[in-house]
Every structure is written in structure tokens, then in C-alpha cells.
């Protein structure tokens, strides 16, 4: 077992648990990510070579550029409204938005119609985003919640945002599926427990009865709430969203909760507040959520999406402008973003669109 370090957040969590009892995994994840004093995103610049992980926008400018082209196409299909909200959820270092806006220079009307809104909870990340976007000649607004987005035609992009939102886990134990939680053991260490709460088998995917003991099912009401809020906005004002993340296209069983620290897998209970906690996104479940609200979902892999949006062509034209070294970097980036052994098929793309709008690339 990993030696658990006494992070300040571990102390705070243990004090809370000793007063009010064990907490659910979802609550643990939420506190680790968002605690106002010691939460991961409050204190760490997570992304990049010096951080804990690297994301697609940081791999190559082509990623944000192709998403920019996707947004322009959607805006045109929405009837080119002269005011619309262009929102990014969890914008990290601001790289995706910066590349998207540069690509959008080809359609100045799109840029002048865009009210750019960044949904970000962390002051540290907001600062990084402001620096990255300081040369943008437009007013950019920051808000903390999807709920705070203006009510107007809306185009939303979000890369590796959903995976940080909390998940509940239910573990098959006997004839029940019991909720997983976190408690403190007699050596004063945080540890896994099963809580009294359960989920009914009728709410689980097909085949639950045949799953072995210990099998895990994950749900994320926090993710579903975001999809529901956006769907309501799209229904009323028209709009579309593009979510990119690692996860599965078909709901299934399995424990995908993980901690990442310094580009490696860590014990999620070992250093609360210092590691990034995530889980895979159940895209089928989110797609059903949107369908129920009459918003059309489409799911593809990241590779399918990027190739259909013109990744190879963009790589070719960027390569022509550069020397041999930059050509190698570009072809490595294509490989990293789109090959099956890297991000190409683990990462999925979910688009949501209102009123029969057919998005490109999916
Ligand atoms: N999209 C970026 C960053 C992904 S990391 C990229 O691809 O590089 C997750 C981002 O979501 C960070 O910016 C983090 O601060 C932000 N975040 C985490 N929880 C959030 C929440 N509940 N609401 C809004 N942003 C959040």
C-alpha cells in the first residue's frame, strides 16, 4: 500500500469524516478538486510538461483550429446570428480558445458576433487564460458555472472538462450494488468503504445480474446536470456543443476512477489535493440525457472527428511552411491525436445540436 502523506487536505477531510461520518466517492472527488483552500485546481497548474498531464490543445495548434472550423460551420447553420455566445467549459491554459479564434479570423462576421465566455472555477487557471488571450481584441467574460451563461444562441466547446466532474461508484456486493465511499481506518489513514446507499438494478445497463461480485458501475449526476442545462438553452435559443474526453461510447461496467500526478498514475487516496482525480465519461448516458430533451446527440472517436475535419490537410499545409524539424513535430502530433494506440480511439467526441442542425465531422 502507498504511504499516505499528510496533505493539509487529508487532515481537513479526516476531521470532517470524524465529525459527520464517511463521505461518498463523488463528495471526495469534489472536495479534492474544488476545496476553496486546498483543492487541486485552486492550487496547481495541472496541464503541460511541468504539470500532471498534457491535453490535446497542448499537443498541437491544429486541434483548436479544427474546432474553430467546426464552430464557424455550426454558426452558419444556425443562420449566422449577429449575436451569439461562444463558450468554453474548463478552458485550462486558454490554448484551445486562442487557436480557435485565430482560425476564425477567416470569417470576421463570426468573430464580431461572438460573445466569448469562459466557464472556469479556478482563479489560477483564469489568470493563465487571461495571459494567453491578452492580445484578443474582444471583450472576454469569465463565469464560474454553466448556469451563468447568457441566454442566447450558444456554441459550447469543452475538452477534458467532463472527466473532472465527480462520479458515484456502485460496487456489486452480495445481491446489492452498494455505493463506494471514503472513511478513516484505525491507523488514521483514508480508506475505501462501502456505504449504506445502493442503486436499483433496474437503473443499471443490461447484464447487471451477470456481473461478478466486485463489479463497479459509475454515474455522474454532475455531468448530466451540465448536459441538461445546455440542452434547455439550445432548445429555447438554438445552439450546439462539442464535448471531447476519454470515455466509452456504450454504457458499461468498470472502475475508471484514477489519480494522475506528474504524468503517472497515483493512488487516489494518497495525496488529496495534489493529484488530478478523473474518471471516464459515459457518453451513451449523456447522449440519452440530451435526446430526452429533444437535443440531437452524435458520438464519434477523436480520430474520426479530426480526420473528417481535415487534420491531414491542415498538417500538410502547416508542414509546407516549416523546416524538417517542424515537419517531424507535426507528424508526431497527428500520430498522438489520431492514432488508435494514443488518443485517437480512447477519446470520444459528443456533439449536441438543436433543431435538425447537422454538425460536420461526426
Ligand atoms: N480544456 C483544457 C483543460 C482541461 S483540465 C485543456 O484541454 O487543456 C480541466 C479544466 O477545468 C481546468 O481549467 C479546471 O480549472 C477546470 N475546472 C475544473 N472543475 C471545474 C468546474 N466545476 N467548473 C468549471 N471549470 C472547472
mmCIF file of N, CA and C and ligand atoms in Angstrom, residues 30 33-34 41-42 44 46-47 53-58 63 88-96 119-126 129 143-146 157-166 226 244 276, ligand 1:
data_model
loop_
_atom_site.group_PDB
_atom_site.id
_atom_site.type_symbol
_atom_site.label_atom_id
_atom_site.label_comp_id
_atom_site.label_asym_id
_atom_site.label_seq_id
_atom_site.Cartn_x
_atom_site.Cartn_y
_atom_site.Cartn_z
ATOM 1 N N UNK A 30 -15.130 15.747 -5.383
ATOM 2 C CA UNK A 30 -15.479 17.171 -5.449
ATOM 3 C C UNK A 30 -14.588 17.980 -4.504
ATOM 4 N N UNK A 33 -10.996 18.263 -5.788
ATOM 5 C CA UNK A 33 -10.828 19.145 -6.945
ATOM 6 C C UNK A 33 -11.120 20.600 -6.593
ATOM 7 N N UNK A 34 -12.132 20.809 -5.752
ATOM 8 C CA UNK A 34 -12.685 22.165 -5.657
ATOM 9 C C UNK A 34 -12.634 22.789 -4.271
ATOM 10 N N UNK A 41 -7.502 22.137 -8.359
ATOM 11 C CA UNK A 41 -7.499 23.178 -9.388
ATOM 12 C C UNK A 41 -7.341 24.587 -8.816
ATOM 13 N N UNK A 42 -7.436 24.733 -7.498
ATOM 14 C CA UNK A 42 -7.217 26.050 -6.896
ATOM 15 C C UNK A 42 -5.720 26.333 -6.788
ATOM 16 N N UNK A 44 -2.941 24.219 -8.377
ATOM 17 C CA UNK A 44 -1.956 23.627 -9.272
ATOM 18 C C UNK A 44 -2.193 24.093 -10.703
ATOM 19 N N UNK A 46 -2.115 22.370 -13.675
ATOM 20 C CA UNK A 46 -2.074 20.925 -13.866
ATOM 21 C C UNK A 46 -1.507 20.500 -15.210
ATOM 22 N N UNK A 47 -1.714 21.375 -16.210
ATOM 23 C CA UNK A 47 -1.516 20.919 -17.586
ATOM 24 C C UNK A 47 -0.162 21.368 -18.121
ATOM 25 N N UNK A 53 -0.462 16.365 -16.537
ATOM 26 C CA UNK A 53 -0.891 15.711 -17.789
ATOM 27 C C UNK A 53 -0.845 16.711 -18.938
ATOM 28 N N UNK A 54 -0.864 16.186 -20.164
ATOM 29 C CA UNK A 54 -0.866 17.047 -21.356
ATOM 30 C C UNK A 54 -2.149 16.779 -22.123
ATOM 31 N N UNK A 55 -2.795 17.852 -22.552
ATOM 32 C CA UNK A 55 -4.076 17.690 -23.244
ATOM 33 C C UNK A 55 -3.909 17.986 -24.741
ATOM 34 N N UNK A 56 -4.919 17.622 -25.516
ATOM 35 C CA UNK A 56 -4.820 17.754 -26.977
ATOM 36 C C UNK A 56 -4.485 19.172 -27.460
ATOM 37 N N UNK A 57 -5.107 20.227 -26.870
ATOM 38 C CA UNK A 57 -4.744 21.567 -27.371
ATOM 39 C C UNK A 57 -3.259 21.871 -27.158
ATOM 40 N N UNK A 58 -2.663 21.259 -26.116
ATOM 41 C CA UNK A 58 -1.237 21.492 -25.836
ATOM 42 C C UNK A 58 -0.352 20.639 -26.745
ATOM 43 N N UNK A 63 -5.475 21.166 -33.242
ATOM 44 C CA UNK A 63 -6.663 20.711 -32.512
ATOM 45 C C UNK A 63 -7.663 21.866 -32.365
ATOM 46 N N UNK A 88 -16.477 28.330 -23.644
ATOM 47 C CA UNK A 88 -15.636 27.153 -23.402
ATOM 48 C C UNK A 88 -15.745 26.780 -21.928
ATOM 49 N N UNK A 89 -15.926 25.485 -21.679
ATOM 50 C CA UNK A 89 -16.006 24.996 -20.299
ATOM 51 C C UNK A 89 -14.650 24.413 -19.896
ATOM 52 N N UNK A 90 -14.127 24.816 -18.765
ATOM 53 C CA UNK A 90 -12.838 24.301 -18.277
ATOM 54 C C UNK A 90 -11.712 24.551 -19.258
ATOM 55 N N UNK A 91 -11.415 25.836 -19.525
ATOM 56 C CA UNK A 91 -10.503 26.153 -20.648
ATOM 57 C C UNK A 91 -9.009 25.972 -20.374
ATOM 58 N N UNK A 92 -8.609 25.454 -19.222
ATOM 59 C CA UNK A 92 -7.194 25.147 -18.987
ATOM 60 C C UNK A 92 -6.303 26.356 -19.162
ATOM 61 N N UNK A 93 -5.321 26.257 -20.037
ATOM 62 C CA UNK A 93 -4.385 27.371 -20.239
ATOM 63 C C UNK A 93 -4.855 28.368 -21.291
ATOM 64 N N UNK A 94 -6.065 28.148 -21.846
ATOM 65 C CA UNK A 94 -6.593 29.090 -22.843
ATOM 66 C C UNK A 94 -6.089 28.812 -24.254
ATOM 67 N N UNK A 95 -5.372 27.715 -24.421
ATOM 68 C CA UNK A 95 -4.748 27.420 -25.717
ATOM 69 C C UNK A 95 -5.787 27.097 -26.786
ATOM 70 N N UNK A 96 -6.787 26.267 -26.423
ATOM 71 C CA UNK A 96 -7.803 25.878 -27.410
ATOM 72 C C UNK A 96 -8.524 27.129 -27.922
ATOM 73 N N UNK A 119 -15.992 29.433 -18.867
ATOM 74 C CA UNK A 119 -16.541 28.906 -17.615
ATOM 75 C C UNK A 119 -15.394 28.240 -16.858
ATOM 76 N N UNK A 120 -14.946 28.873 -15.797
ATOM 77 C CA UNK A 120 -13.756 28.398 -15.086
ATOM 78 C C UNK A 120 -13.899 28.714 -13.605
ATOM 79 N N UNK A 121 -13.655 27.720 -12.749
ATOM 80 C CA UNK A 121 -13.778 27.929 -11.308
ATOM 81 C C UNK A 121 -12.462 28.398 -10.674
ATOM 82 N N UNK A 122 -11.338 28.054 -11.277
ATOM 83 C CA UNK A 122 -10.062 28.301 -10.611
ATOM 84 C C UNK A 122 -9.476 29.668 -10.975
ATOM 85 N N UNK A 123 -9.153 30.471 -9.946
ATOM 86 C CA UNK A 123 -8.558 31.794 -10.201
ATOM 87 C C UNK A 123 -7.205 31.659 -10.875
ATOM 88 N N UNK A 124 -6.476 30.617 -10.465
ATOM 89 C CA UNK A 124 -5.145 30.395 -11.036
ATOM 90 C C UNK A 124 -5.235 30.119 -12.544
ATOM 91 N N UNK A 125 -6.193 29.264 -12.922
ATOM 92 C CA UNK A 125 -6.369 28.958 -14.337
ATOM 93 C C UNK A 125 -6.911 30.177 -15.087
ATOM 94 N N UNK A 126 -7.814 30.930 -14.449
ATOM 95 C CA UNK A 126 -8.332 32.155 -15.098
ATOM 96 C C UNK A 126 -7.171 33.087 -15.442
ATOM 97 N N UNK A 129 -5.385 31.871 -18.431
ATOM 98 C CA UNK A 129 -6.201 32.098 -19.641
ATOM 99 C C UNK A 129 -6.138 33.566 -20.065
ATOM 100 N N UNK A 143 -17.042 33.312 -16.123
ATOM 101 C CA UNK A 143 -18.078 32.959 -15.153
ATOM 102 C C UNK A 143 -17.680 31.627 -14.500
ATOM 103 N N UNK A 144 -18.356 31.295 -13.380
ATOM 104 C CA UNK A 144 -17.960 30.084 -12.652
ATOM 105 C C UNK A 144 -18.803 28.871 -12.980
ATOM 106 N N UNK A 145 -19.993 29.095 -13.534
ATOM 107 C CA UNK A 145 -20.896 27.950 -13.762
ATOM 108 C C UNK A 145 -21.612 28.053 -15.098
ATOM 109 N N UNK A 146 -21.962 26.905 -15.632
ATOM 110 C CA UNK A 146 -22.727 26.848 -16.880
ATOM 111 C C UNK A 146 -24.040 27.626 -16.734
ATOM 112 N N UNK A 157 -17.760 24.655 -26.439
ATOM 113 C CA UNK A 157 -16.734 23.627 -26.628
ATOM 114 C C UNK A 157 -16.138 23.272 -25.270
ATOM 115 N N UNK A 158 -15.743 22.017 -25.097
ATOM 116 C CA UNK A 158 -15.191 21.581 -23.810
ATOM 117 C C UNK A 158 -14.294 20.374 -24.037
ATOM 118 N N UNK A 159 -13.018 20.543 -23.768
ATOM 119 C CA UNK A 159 -12.085 19.421 -23.902
ATOM 120 C C UNK A 159 -11.594 19.009 -22.521
ATOM 121 N N UNK A 160 -11.679 17.737 -22.220
ATOM 122 C CA UNK A 160 -11.263 17.214 -20.909
ATOM 123 C C UNK A 160 -11.841 18.038 -19.761
ATOM 124 N N UNK A 161 -13.109 18.333 -19.861
ATOM 125 C CA UNK A 161 -13.816 19.041 -18.789
ATOM 126 C C UNK A 161 -14.708 18.077 -18.006
ATOM 127 N N UNK A 162 -15.490 17.263 -18.725
ATOM 128 C CA UNK A 162 -16.454 16.390 -18.041
ATOM 129 C C UNK A 162 -15.765 15.409 -17.102
ATOM 130 N N UNK A 163 -14.556 14.940 -17.485
ATOM 131 C CA UNK A 163 -13.901 13.893 -16.681
ATOM 132 C C UNK A 163 -13.526 14.353 -15.286
ATOM 133 N N UNK A 164 -13.434 15.674 -15.062
ATOM 134 C CA UNK A 164 -13.068 16.134 -13.709
ATOM 135 C C UNK A 164 -14.284 16.264 -12.801
ATOM 136 N N UNK A 165 -15.488 16.153 -13.358
ATOM 137 C CA UNK A 165 -16.679 16.295 -12.512
ATOM 138 C C UNK A 165 -16.922 14.985 -11.753
ATOM 139 N N UNK A 166 -17.442 15.087 -10.521
ATOM 140 C CA UNK A 166 -17.498 13.912 -9.639
ATOM 141 C C UNK A 166 -18.344 12.748 -10.150
ATOM 142 N N UNK A 226 -25.056 19.262 -16.361
ATOM 143 C CA UNK A 226 -24.494 20.200 -17.365
ATOM 144 C C UNK A 226 -25.186 19.973 -18.716
ATOM 145 N N UNK A 244 -15.257 16.793 -25.777
ATOM 146 C CA UNK A 244 -14.230 15.811 -26.130
ATOM 147 C C UNK A 244 -13.605 15.315 -24.837
ATOM 148 N N UNK A 276 -4.568 14.944 -9.749
ATOM 149 C CA UNK A 276 -5.786 15.165 -10.527
ATOM 150 C C UNK A 276 -6.633 13.897 -10.446
HETATM 151 N N1 LIG B 1 -9.705 22.163 -21.583
HETATM 152 C C1 LIG B 1 -8.357 22.302 -21.104
HETATM 153 C C2 LIG B 1 -8.183 21.963 -19.625
HETATM 154 C C3 LIG B 1 -8.633 20.652 -19.101
HETATM 155 S S1 LIG B 1 -8.328 20.491 -17.343
HETATM 156 C C4 LIG B 1 -7.413 21.519 -21.986
HETATM 157 O O1 LIG B 1 -7.881 20.736 -22.782
HETATM 158 O O2 LIG B 1 -6.202 21.710 -21.865
HETATM 159 C C5 LIG B 1 -9.864 20.907 -16.628
HETATM 160 C C6 LIG B 1 -10.192 22.397 -16.608
HETATM 161 O O3 LIG B 1 -11.487 22.532 -15.993
HETATM 162 C C7 LIG B 1 -9.273 23.290 -15.808
HETATM 163 O O4 LIG B 1 -9.201 24.547 -16.434
HETATM 164 C C8 LIG B 1 -10.000 23.404 -14.465
HETATM 165 O O5 LIG B 1 -9.594 24.521 -13.706
HETATM 166 C C9 LIG B 1 -11.427 23.483 -14.924
HETATM 167 N N2 LIG B 1 -12.443 23.060 -13.973
HETATM 168 C C10 LIG B 1 -12.382 22.061 -13.068
HETATM 169 N N3 LIG B 1 -13.566 21.921 -12.431
HETATM 170 C C11 LIG B 1 -14.398 22.845 -12.970
HETATM 171 C C12 LIG B 1 -15.776 23.210 -12.743
HETATM 172 N N4 LIG B 1 -16.522 22.565 -11.852
HETATM 173 N N5 LIG B 1 -16.296 24.203 -13.486
HETATM 174 C C13 LIG B 1 -15.545 24.860 -14.415
HETATM 175 N N6 LIG B 1 -14.242 24.567 -14.666
HETATM 176 C C14 LIG B 1 -13.681 23.594 -13.944
#
